[in-house]
mmCIF file of C-alpha atoms and ligand atoms in Angstrom:
data_model
loop_
_atom_site.group_PDB
_atom_site.id
_atom_site.type_symbol
_atom_site.label_atom_id
_atom_site.label_comp_id
_atom_site.label_asym_id
_atom_site.label_seq_id
_atom_site.Cartn_x
_atom_site.Cartn_y
_atom_site.Cartn_z
ATOM 1 C CA MET A 14 -7.910 -8.261 -14.802
ATOM 2 C CA ILE A 15 -5.189 -10.740 -13.864
ATOM 3 C CA LYS A 16 -6.516 -14.176 -12.933
ATOM 4 C CA PRO A 17 -6.724 -14.440 -9.113
ATOM 5 C CA LYS A 18 -4.886 -17.769 -9.375
ATOM 6 C CA LEU A 19 -1.870 -16.017 -10.925
ATOM 7 C CA LEU A 20 -1.836 -13.295 -8.297
ATOM 8 C CA GLU A 21 -1.551 -15.951 -5.580
ATOM 9 C CA GLN A 22 2.133 -16.444 -6.357
ATOM 10 C CA PHE A 23 2.857 -12.979 -4.952
ATOM 11 C CA LEU A 24 1.034 -13.625 -1.699
ATOM 12 C CA VAL A 25 2.941 -14.617 1.433
ATOM 13 C CA GLU A 26 1.066 -17.650 2.661
ATOM 14 C CA PRO A 27 0.350 -17.075 6.384
ATOM 15 C CA GLY A 28 2.509 -19.190 8.659
ATOM 16 C CA THR A 29 5.265 -19.782 6.109
ATOM 17 C CA THR A 30 8.899 -18.797 6.501
ATOM 18 C CA VAL A 31 9.789 -16.352 3.760
ATOM 19 C CA ASN A 32 12.926 -16.696 1.712
ATOM 20 C CA LEU A 33 13.009 -13.652 -0.560
ATOM 21 C CA LYS A 34 15.265 -15.450 -3.027
ATOM 22 C CA HIS A 35 12.236 -17.556 -3.914
ATOM 23 C CA PHE A 36 10.275 -14.482 -4.966
ATOM 24 C CA ALA A 37 11.010 -12.887 -8.334
ATOM 25 C CA THR A 38 12.172 -9.286 -8.589
ATOM 26 C CA ASP A 39 11.741 -9.383 -12.353
ATOM 27 C CA TRP A 40 8.160 -9.801 -13.513
ATOM 28 C CA THR A 41 9.167 -11.494 -16.780
ATOM 29 C CA GLU A 42 10.447 -14.452 -14.765
ATOM 30 C CA THR A 43 7.069 -15.097 -13.156
ATOM 31 C CA GLU A 44 4.375 -17.579 -14.072
ATOM 32 C CA ALA A 45 1.938 -14.720 -14.664
ATOM 33 C CA ALA A 46 4.196 -13.212 -17.324
ATOM 34 C CA ARG A 47 4.860 -16.559 -18.971
ATOM 35 C CA GLU A 48 1.148 -17.122 -19.302
ATOM 36 C CA LEU A 49 0.652 -13.731 -20.963
ATOM 37 C CA GLY A 50 3.591 -14.194 -23.315
ATOM 38 C CA LYS A 51 6.794 -12.187 -22.995
ATOM 39 C CA ASP A 52 6.283 -9.923 -26.021
ATOM 40 C CA VAL A 53 2.957 -8.588 -24.923
ATOM 41 C CA THR A 54 3.631 -8.151 -21.219
ATOM 42 C CA LYS A 55 4.313 -4.409 -21.303
ATOM 43 C CA GLU A 56 1.229 -3.552 -23.365
ATOM 44 C CA ARG A 57 -0.857 -5.986 -21.339
ATOM 45 C CA ALA A 58 0.367 -4.393 -18.107
ATOM 46 C CA SER A 59 -0.749 -0.948 -19.260
ATOM 47 C CA GLU A 60 -4.139 -2.382 -20.282
ATOM 48 C CA ILE A 61 -4.487 -3.968 -16.854
ATOM 49 C CA LEU A 62 -3.596 -0.662 -15.212
ATOM 50 C CA ALA A 63 -6.141 1.241 -17.326
ATOM 51 C CA GLU A 64 -8.858 -1.351 -16.562
ATOM 52 C CA SER A 65 -7.969 -1.184 -12.871
ATOM 53 C CA HIS A 66 -8.346 2.595 -12.850
ATOM 54 C CA LYS A 67 -11.950 2.329 -13.984
ATOM 55 C CA ARG A 68 -12.746 -0.515 -11.631
ATOM 56 C CA LEU A 69 -10.970 1.150 -8.728
ATOM 57 C CA ASP A 70 -12.795 4.429 -9.215
ATOM 58 C CA ALA A 71 -16.128 2.560 -9.133
ATOM 59 C CA ALA A 72 -15.031 0.490 -6.128
ATOM 60 C CA GLN A 73 -13.945 3.611 -4.264
ATOM 61 C CA GLU A 74 -17.296 5.285 -4.871
ATOM 62 C CA ARG A 75 -19.071 2.250 -3.460
ATOM 63 C CA LEU A 76 -16.701 2.238 -0.477
ATOM 64 C CA TYR A 77 -17.543 5.873 0.183
ATOM 65 C CA ALA A 78 -21.291 5.449 -0.265
ATOM 66 C CA SER A 79 -21.647 2.325 1.857
ATOM 67 C CA ASP A 80 -19.615 3.925 4.687
ATOM 68 C CA THR A 81 -19.031 0.579 6.412
ATOM 69 C CA HIS A 82 -15.361 -0.089 5.653
ATOM 70 C CA SER A 83 -12.050 1.643 5.202
ATOM 71 C CA VAL A 84 -9.018 0.448 3.257
ATOM 72 C CA LEU A 85 -5.423 0.638 4.444
ATOM 73 C CA LEU A 86 -2.658 0.048 1.894
ATOM 74 C CA ILE A 87 0.852 -0.336 3.245
ATOM 75 C CA PHE A 88 3.978 0.067 1.099
ATOM 76 C CA GLN A 89 7.430 -0.983 2.234
ATOM 77 C CA ALA A 90 10.592 -1.367 0.184
ATOM 78 C CA MET A 91 14.275 -0.647 -0.165
ATOM 79 C CA ASP A 92 15.183 2.831 -1.471
ATOM 80 C CA ALA A 93 14.429 3.502 -5.144
ATOM 81 C CA ALA A 94 12.070 0.547 -5.399
ATOM 82 C CA GLY A 95 9.354 2.872 -6.655
ATOM 83 C CA LYS A 96 6.917 3.313 -3.752
ATOM 84 C CA ASP A 97 6.020 6.872 -4.744
ATOM 85 C CA GLY A 98 5.530 6.063 -8.425
ATOM 86 C CA THR A 99 3.440 2.999 -7.638
ATOM 87 C CA ILE A 100 1.178 4.964 -5.318
ATOM 88 C CA ARG A 101 0.834 7.724 -7.911
ATOM 89 C CA HIS A 102 0.000 5.337 -10.763
ATOM 90 C CA VAL A 103 -2.337 3.088 -8.851
ATOM 91 C CA MET A 104 -4.348 5.906 -7.320
ATOM 92 C CA SER A 105 -4.362 8.202 -10.354
ATOM 93 C CA GLY A 106 -7.915 7.286 -11.311
ATOM 94 C CA VAL A 107 -9.394 7.712 -7.854
ATOM 95 C CA ASN A 108 -11.321 10.691 -6.533
ATOM 96 C CA PRO A 109 -8.708 12.559 -4.447
ATOM 97 C CA GLN A 110 -11.327 13.244 -1.784
ATOM 98 C CA GLY A 111 -11.575 9.516 -1.172
ATOM 99 C CA CYS A 112 -7.940 8.800 -0.392
ATOM 100 C CA GLN A 113 -5.152 10.066 1.844
ATOM 101 C CA VAL A 114 -1.448 9.320 1.537
ATOM 102 C CA TYR A 115 0.860 9.497 4.565
ATOM 103 C CA SER A 116 4.636 9.269 4.205
ATOM 104 C CA PHE A 117 6.408 8.356 7.408
ATOM 105 C CA LYS A 118 9.927 9.645 7.926
ATOM 106 C CA LYS A 119 12.260 9.446 10.919
ATOM 107 C CA PRO A 120 10.103 9.902 14.034
ATOM 108 C CA SER A 121 10.147 13.207 15.929
ATOM 109 C CA THR A 122 11.082 13.484 19.610
ATOM 110 C CA GLU A 123 7.405 13.745 20.445
ATOM 111 C CA GLU A 124 6.625 10.595 18.452
ATOM 112 C CA LEU A 125 9.491 8.709 20.112
ATOM 113 C CA ASP A 126 8.008 9.651 23.485
ATOM 114 C CA HIS A 127 4.890 7.566 22.717
ATOM 115 C CA ASN A 128 4.275 3.884 22.036
ATOM 116 C CA PHE A 129 5.583 2.909 18.609
ATOM 117 C CA LEU A 130 2.127 2.600 17.022
ATOM 118 C CA TRP A 131 0.935 6.042 18.159
ATOM 119 C CA ARG A 132 1.826 8.132 15.139
ATOM 120 C CA TYR A 133 0.311 5.582 12.743
ATOM 121 C CA MET A 134 -2.935 5.317 14.717
ATOM 122 C CA LYS A 135 -3.484 9.032 14.223
ATOM 123 C CA ALA A 136 -3.215 8.644 10.464
ATOM 124 C CA LEU A 137 -5.634 5.736 9.959
ATOM 125 C CA PRO A 138 -8.287 6.187 7.274
ATOM 126 C CA GLU A 139 -11.824 6.906 8.356
ATOM 127 C CA ARG A 140 -14.734 4.769 7.128
ATOM 128 C CA GLY A 141 -15.369 5.163 3.414
ATOM 129 C CA ARG A 142 -11.754 6.184 2.650
ATOM 130 C CA ILE A 143 -8.589 4.603 1.295
ATOM 131 C CA GLY A 144 -5.533 5.378 3.437
ATOM 132 C CA ILE A 145 -2.074 4.788 2.033
ATOM 133 C CA PHE A 146 0.973 4.417 4.235
ATOM 134 C CA ASN A 147 4.202 5.158 2.350
ATOM 135 C CA ARG A 148 6.369 3.405 4.973
ATOM 136 C CA SER A 149 4.572 2.446 8.141
ATOM 137 C CA TYR A 150 4.850 0.829 11.571
ATOM 138 C CA TYR A 151 6.833 -1.872 9.775
ATOM 139 C CA GLU A 152 9.786 0.533 9.863
ATOM 140 C CA ASP A 153 9.721 -0.125 13.602
ATOM 141 C CA VAL A 154 10.706 -3.746 12.990
ATOM 142 C CA LEU A 155 12.889 -3.058 9.922
ATOM 143 C CA VAL A 156 15.088 0.041 9.916
ATOM 144 C CA VAL A 157 15.454 0.009 13.696
ATOM 145 C CA LYS A 158 16.323 -3.671 13.622
ATOM 146 C CA VAL A 159 19.235 -2.815 11.337
ATOM 147 C CA HIS A 160 19.999 0.299 13.464
ATOM 148 C CA PRO A 161 18.880 -0.421 17.065
ATOM 149 C CA GLU A 162 20.552 2.849 18.134
ATOM 150 C CA TRP A 163 17.618 4.645 16.442
ATOM 151 C CA LEU A 164 15.034 3.021 18.706
ATOM 152 C CA GLY A 165 14.876 6.121 20.870
ATOM 153 C CA PRO A 166 14.884 6.814 24.610
ATOM 154 C CA GLY A 167 13.625 4.211 27.025
ATOM 155 C CA GLN A 168 14.293 1.353 24.590
ATOM 156 C CA PRO A 169 16.943 -1.361 24.918
ATOM 157 C CA THR A 170 20.308 -0.617 23.306
ATOM 158 C CA HIS A 171 20.753 -4.296 22.406
ATOM 159 C CA PRO A 172 17.213 -5.587 21.753
ATOM 160 C CA ASP A 173 16.961 -9.385 21.833
ATOM 161 C CA ALA A 174 14.773 -11.725 19.760
ATOM 162 C CA LYS A 175 11.988 -11.487 22.366
ATOM 163 C CA PHE A 176 11.812 -7.711 21.860
ATOM 164 C CA TRP A 177 11.060 -8.122 18.139
ATOM 165 C CA GLU A 178 8.628 -10.978 18.754
ATOM 166 C CA LYS A 179 6.660 -8.691 21.036
ATOM 167 C CA ARG A 180 6.583 -5.977 18.378
ATOM 168 C CA PHE A 181 5.317 -8.500 15.816
ATOM 169 C CA GLU A 182 2.660 -9.575 18.307
ATOM 170 C CA ASP A 183 1.652 -5.918 18.846
ATOM 171 C CA ILE A 184 1.415 -5.388 15.097
ATOM 172 C CA ASN A 185 -0.664 -8.529 14.565
ATOM 173 C CA ASN A 186 -3.001 -7.537 17.405
ATOM 174 C CA PHE A 187 -3.273 -3.997 16.069
ATOM 175 C CA GLU A 188 -4.153 -5.275 12.604
ATOM 176 C CA LYS A 189 -6.642 -7.733 14.106
ATOM 177 C CA HIS A 190 -8.327 -4.858 15.886
ATOM 178 C CA LEU A 191 -8.476 -2.807 12.679
ATOM 179 C CA THR A 192 -9.820 -5.579 10.472
ATOM 180 C CA ARG A 193 -12.447 -6.529 13.072
ATOM 181 C CA ASN A 194 -13.569 -2.934 12.931
ATOM 182 C CA GLY A 195 -14.043 -2.795 9.183
ATOM 183 C CA THR A 196 -10.589 -1.975 7.785
ATOM 184 C CA LEU A 197 -9.391 -3.937 4.789
ATOM 185 C CA ILE A 198 -5.580 -4.122 5.062
ATOM 186 C CA LEU A 199 -3.321 -4.951 2.129
ATOM 187 C CA LYS A 200 0.459 -4.870 2.477
ATOM 188 C CA PHE A 201 2.928 -4.603 -0.390
ATOM 189 C CA PHE A 202 6.651 -5.228 -0.309
ATOM 190 C CA LEU A 203 8.122 -3.897 -3.549
ATOM 191 C CA HIS A 204 10.844 -6.437 -4.157
ATOM 192 C CA LEU A 205 13.799 -4.834 -5.946
ATOM 193 C CA SER A 206 17.063 -6.528 -6.898
ATOM 194 C CA LYS A 207 20.341 -5.035 -5.714
ATOM 195 C CA GLY A 208 21.438 -4.669 -9.361
ATOM 196 C CA GLU A 209 18.343 -2.678 -10.307
ATOM 197 C CA GLN A 210 18.802 -0.424 -7.260
ATOM 198 C CA LYS A 211 22.347 0.298 -8.458
ATOM 199 C CA ARG A 212 21.040 1.119 -11.960
ATOM 200 C CA ARG A 213 18.416 3.500 -10.532
ATOM 201 C CA PHE A 214 20.928 5.243 -8.231
ATOM 202 C CA LEU A 215 23.299 5.712 -11.186
ATOM 203 C CA GLU A 216 20.449 7.127 -13.237
ATOM 204 C CA ARG A 217 19.841 9.661 -10.454
ATOM 205 C CA LEU A 218 23.540 10.572 -10.484
ATOM 206 C CA ASN A 219 23.819 10.805 -14.249
ATOM 207 C CA ASN A 220 20.693 12.841 -14.862
ATOM 208 C CA PRO A 221 20.795 16.433 -13.483
ATOM 209 C CA GLU A 222 16.999 16.461 -13.269
ATOM 210 C CA LYS A 223 17.170 13.511 -10.910
ATOM 211 C CA HIS A 224 20.022 14.764 -8.712
ATOM 212 C CA TRP A 225 17.530 15.983 -6.111
ATOM 213 C CA LYS A 226 16.365 12.419 -5.635
ATOM 214 C CA PHE A 227 19.798 11.185 -4.644
ATOM 215 C CA SER A 228 20.542 10.930 -0.958
ATOM 216 C CA GLU A 229 23.815 9.892 0.647
ATOM 217 C CA ALA A 230 21.789 8.116 3.298
ATOM 218 C CA ASP A 231 20.444 5.798 0.572
ATOM 219 C CA MET A 232 24.049 4.769 -0.243
ATOM 220 C CA ALA A 233 24.738 4.096 3.434
ATOM 221 C CA GLU A 234 21.632 1.898 3.730
ATOM 222 C CA ARG A 235 22.611 -0.020 0.585
ATOM 223 C CA GLU A 236 25.665 -1.229 2.534
ATOM 224 C CA HIS A 237 23.230 -2.980 4.872
ATOM 225 C CA TRP A 238 21.353 -4.723 2.032
ATOM 226 C CA LYS A 239 21.682 -8.222 3.549
ATOM 227 C CA ASP A 240 20.530 -7.096 6.983
ATOM 228 C CA TYR A 241 17.493 -5.409 5.450
ATOM 229 C CA GLN A 242 16.576 -8.483 3.394
ATOM 230 C CA LYS A 243 16.790 -10.585 6.551
ATOM 231 C CA ALA A 244 14.680 -8.103 8.513
ATOM 232 C CA PHE A 245 12.094 -8.096 5.711
ATOM 233 C CA GLU A 246 12.015 -11.892 5.632
ATOM 234 C CA GLU A 247 11.426 -12.012 9.384
ATOM 235 C CA ALA A 248 8.728 -9.335 9.295
ATOM 236 C CA LEU A 249 6.889 -10.869 6.334
ATOM 237 C CA SER A 250 7.006 -14.333 7.925
ATOM 238 C CA ALA A 251 5.676 -13.117 11.260
ATOM 239 C CA THR A 252 2.967 -10.744 10.037
ATOM 240 C CA SER A 253 1.410 -12.107 6.872
ATOM 241 C CA THR A 254 -2.025 -13.147 8.073
ATOM 242 C CA LYS A 255 -5.277 -14.031 6.362
ATOM 243 C CA ARG A 256 -6.702 -10.760 7.638
ATOM 244 C CA ALA A 257 -3.759 -8.587 6.573
ATOM 245 C CA PRO A 258 -1.687 -10.395 3.953
ATOM 246 C CA TRP A 259 1.674 -9.388 2.522
ATOM 247 C CA HIS A 260 2.273 -9.343 -1.224
ATOM 248 C CA VAL A 261 5.807 -9.541 -2.581
ATOM 249 C CA ILE A 262 5.636 -7.553 -5.804
ATOM 250 C CA PRO A 263 8.425 -7.889 -8.380
ATOM 251 C CA ALA A 264 9.625 -4.289 -8.654
ATOM 252 C CA ASP A 265 12.493 -4.340 -11.179
ATOM 253 C CA ARG A 266 10.048 -3.340 -13.930
ATOM 254 C CA LYS A 267 7.941 -0.419 -12.842
ATOM 255 C CA TYR A 268 5.089 -1.049 -15.291
ATOM 256 C CA ALA A 269 4.611 -4.544 -13.888
ATOM 257 C CA ALA A 270 4.637 -3.427 -10.249
ATOM 258 C CA HIS A 271 2.003 -0.778 -11.007
ATOM 259 C CA ALA A 272 -0.303 -3.221 -12.790
ATOM 260 C CA LEU A 273 0.052 -5.944 -10.147
ATOM 261 C CA VAL A 274 -0.638 -3.615 -7.219
ATOM 262 C CA ALA A 275 -3.553 -1.903 -8.999
ATOM 263 C CA ASP A 276 -5.168 -5.206 -9.837
ATOM 264 C CA THR A 277 -4.681 -6.666 -6.351
ATOM 265 C CA VAL A 278 -6.135 -3.598 -4.635
ATOM 266 C CA THR A 279 -9.112 -3.319 -6.973
ATOM 267 C CA THR A 280 -10.017 -6.993 -6.752
ATOM 268 C CA ALA A 281 -9.797 -6.966 -2.940
ATOM 269 C CA ILE A 282 -12.072 -3.918 -2.615
ATOM 270 C CA LEU A 283 -14.599 -5.351 -5.061
ATOM 271 C CA ASN A 284 -14.564 -8.632 -3.115
ATOM 272 C CA LEU A 285 -15.929 -6.752 -0.111
ATOM 273 C CA ASP A 286 -19.231 -6.797 -2.050
ATOM 274 C CA LEU A 287 -20.154 -3.384 -0.802
ATOM 275 C CA GLU A 288 -23.637 -2.136 -1.512
ATOM 276 C CA TYR A 289 -24.992 1.335 -2.031
ATOM 277 C CA PRO A 290 -27.066 2.221 1.046
ATOM 278 C CA LYS A 291 -30.738 1.123 0.820
ATOM 279 C CA VAL A 292 -33.248 3.939 0.979
ATOM 280 C CA SER A 293 -36.018 3.727 3.639
ATOM 281 C CA PRO A 294 -39.716 3.782 2.529
ATOM 282 C CA GLU A 295 -40.096 7.272 4.107
ATOM 283 C CA LYS A 296 -37.108 8.554 2.151
ATOM 284 C CA MET A 297 -38.514 6.955 -1.023
ATOM 285 C CA VAL A 298 -41.693 9.043 -0.606
ATOM 286 C CA LYS A 299 -39.514 12.192 -0.342
ATOM 287 C CA LEU A 300 -37.573 11.197 -3.471
ATOM 288 C CA GLU A 301 -40.828 10.745 -5.395
ATOM 289 C CA GLU A 302 -42.060 14.150 -4.194
ATOM 290 C CA ALA A 303 -38.837 15.770 -5.351
ATOM 291 C CA ARG A 304 -39.067 14.064 -8.735
ATOM 292 C CA ALA A 305 -42.655 15.268 -9.203
ATOM 293 C CA ARG A 306 -41.607 18.844 -8.433
ATOM 294 C CA LEU A 307 -38.621 18.787 -10.743
ATOM 295 C CA GLU A 308 -40.675 17.319 -13.553
ATOM 296 C CA ASN A 309 -42.609 20.599 -13.330
ATOM 297 C CA LYS A 310 -45.772 19.168 -11.944
ATOM 298 C CA ASP A 311 -45.419 21.906 -9.309
ATOM 299 C CA PRO A 312 -45.822 25.344 -10.956
ATOM 300 C CA ALA A 313 -43.790 26.934 -8.132
ATOM 301 C CA ASP A 314 -40.730 25.055 -9.402
ATOM 302 C CA SER A 315 -41.009 25.811 -13.113
ATOM 303 C CA VAL A 316 -37.785 26.843 -14.834
ATOM 304 C CA GLU A 317 -37.421 29.603 -17.443
ATOM 305 C CA PRO A 318 -35.967 28.205 -20.679
ATOM 306 C CA PRO A 319 -32.330 29.301 -21.186
ATOM 307 C CA PRO A 320 -31.847 32.412 -23.386
ATOM 308 C CA ALA A 321 -31.305 31.605 -27.090
HETATM 309 P P1 ATP B 5 11.971 9.272 -0.946
HETATM 310 O O1 ATP B 5 13.425 9.042 -0.708
HETATM 311 O O2 ATP B 5 11.459 8.584 -2.171
HETATM 312 O O3 ATP B 5 11.586 10.718 -0.908
HETATM 313 P P2 ATP B 5 11.556 7.925 1.535
HETATM 314 O O4 ATP B 5 10.370 7.197 2.054
HETATM 315 O O5 ATP B 5 12.809 7.098 1.327
HETATM 316 O O6 ATP B 5 11.118 8.632 0.216
HETATM 317 P P3 ATP B 5 13.197 9.648 3.095
HETATM 318 O O7 ATP B 5 12.945 10.954 3.731
HETATM 319 O O8 ATP B 5 14.306 9.510 2.110
HETATM 320 O O9 ATP B 5 11.823 9.121 2.483
HETATM 321 O O10 ATP B 5 13.482 8.569 4.204
HETATM 322 C C1 ATP B 5 12.716 8.390 5.293
HETATM 323 C C2 ATP B 5 13.580 7.672 6.276
HETATM 324 O O11 ATP B 5 12.891 7.594 7.505
HETATM 325 C C3 ATP B 5 13.902 6.263 5.850
HETATM 326 O O12 ATP B 5 15.288 6.035 5.887
HETATM 327 C C4 ATP B 5 13.194 5.411 6.869
HETATM 328 O O13 ATP B 5 13.861 4.210 7.131
HETATM 329 C C5 ATP B 5 13.166 6.350 8.058
HETATM 330 N N1 ATP B 5 12.115 5.972 9.002
HETATM 331 C C6 ATP B 5 10.811 5.845 8.767
HETATM 332 N N2 ATP B 5 10.173 5.405 9.868
HETATM 333 C C7 ATP B 5 11.112 5.257 10.825
HETATM 334 C C8 ATP B 5 11.092 4.833 12.170
HETATM 335 N N3 ATP B 5 9.965 4.457 12.767
HETATM 336 N N4 ATP B 5 12.240 4.821 12.860
HETATM 337 C C9 ATP B 5 13.395 5.192 12.263
HETATM 338 N N5 ATP B 5 13.487 5.597 10.998
HETATM 339 C C10 ATP B 5 12.360 5.635 10.283
HETATM 340 MG MG1 MG B 6 14.658 7.959 0.588
#
C-alpha cells in the first residue's frame, strides 16, 4: 500500500486552478518515487499492484454483499495514454460479475437527440457493482470544446464560456446526485507527455502487431495537443470536488500508472467501511437448523460415503 499522504500529490484539490505543467507525467520525478528509491520503483510498483489485487477482490466482495453502494471509476486521457491497459491491470483480480466496463465513442444520432448526460445515465453501475467509464460525459466538455462542430443538432455553433460553465454545473450536480445516492466516484486523468505519446505512436507504426491500434484520427487530435491540455485544465479545475475528486496520474510509465490507480481505488473502497449484512435472529435460527441437518443429526439428510 502506498502511504495516503504520498497519494495526495496526485489529487486535484477542490477549488484550485489546475496547471498540468505542475503535475508530473513521469512517476520517477514524483515525491512518492523518491521516497521509495529509484532503483526499486518498478519492483515495488508490481508488489503494490499484486497487493491491491487481493485487497480489491476482498473490497469488491464486501461491496457486493453489503449492497448499499456502487463505485464509478472514470478514465480520461489523450490517445495512447493507456486507459485500456490500466483498466485491464487494475481490475484483473476482481470477480468479473462484480464490474462492468463501458467505452464511450462518438455519440450516435439517437444519443445526440437527448440531453448530453443521457447515454451515461443508462450505463451507471447498480448497487454492489463497480462501473468503469472508459471515456465519459467529460468528453462533452473536452473533445467537443476542441471541436464545437461535433456538438450535434440544436447546439450553438460557437459556444461561449457560459455554455461550458453550465455543462460543468450540470456535471457537478449530476455527481452530487449520484454520491448522495450511494455512488463512490473516482476520476482519473492519465497524464501523458507529448514525447511519450510520440514514442507510443511510433511503436504502433513500427510493430506490425500493433498496426491495428494506429488511427489517423489520433494523429489529427495530436495537432490539437495544446487545446486539449487547456480543456483538461478547465474541466479538472471546475469539477474536482470532495465528493468526486480528480486524480492526475503520471502515465509515461505504465507500471506506475497501474499501481497508483489500483492503490487509490482499493483504499477508497475500503474506506467506505462496508459491512457484511447482519443476520436477523429468525434467520440465525434457520442457519442453526441447517447446520444441524448437514452435520447429520437428521437421518433424512445422511450422505453416502464416496466410492473408493
Ligand atoms: P482506443 O483507441 O484505445 O481503442 P478510444 O477510447 O480512443 O480507444 P476510439 O474509437 O479510438 O476509442 O475513439 C473514440 C472517439 O470518440 C474519441 O476520439 C473520443 O473523443 C470520441 N468521443 C467520445 N465521446 C464523445 C462525445 N461525447 N462527443 C464527441 N466525440 C466523442
Ligand atoms: Mg483511439
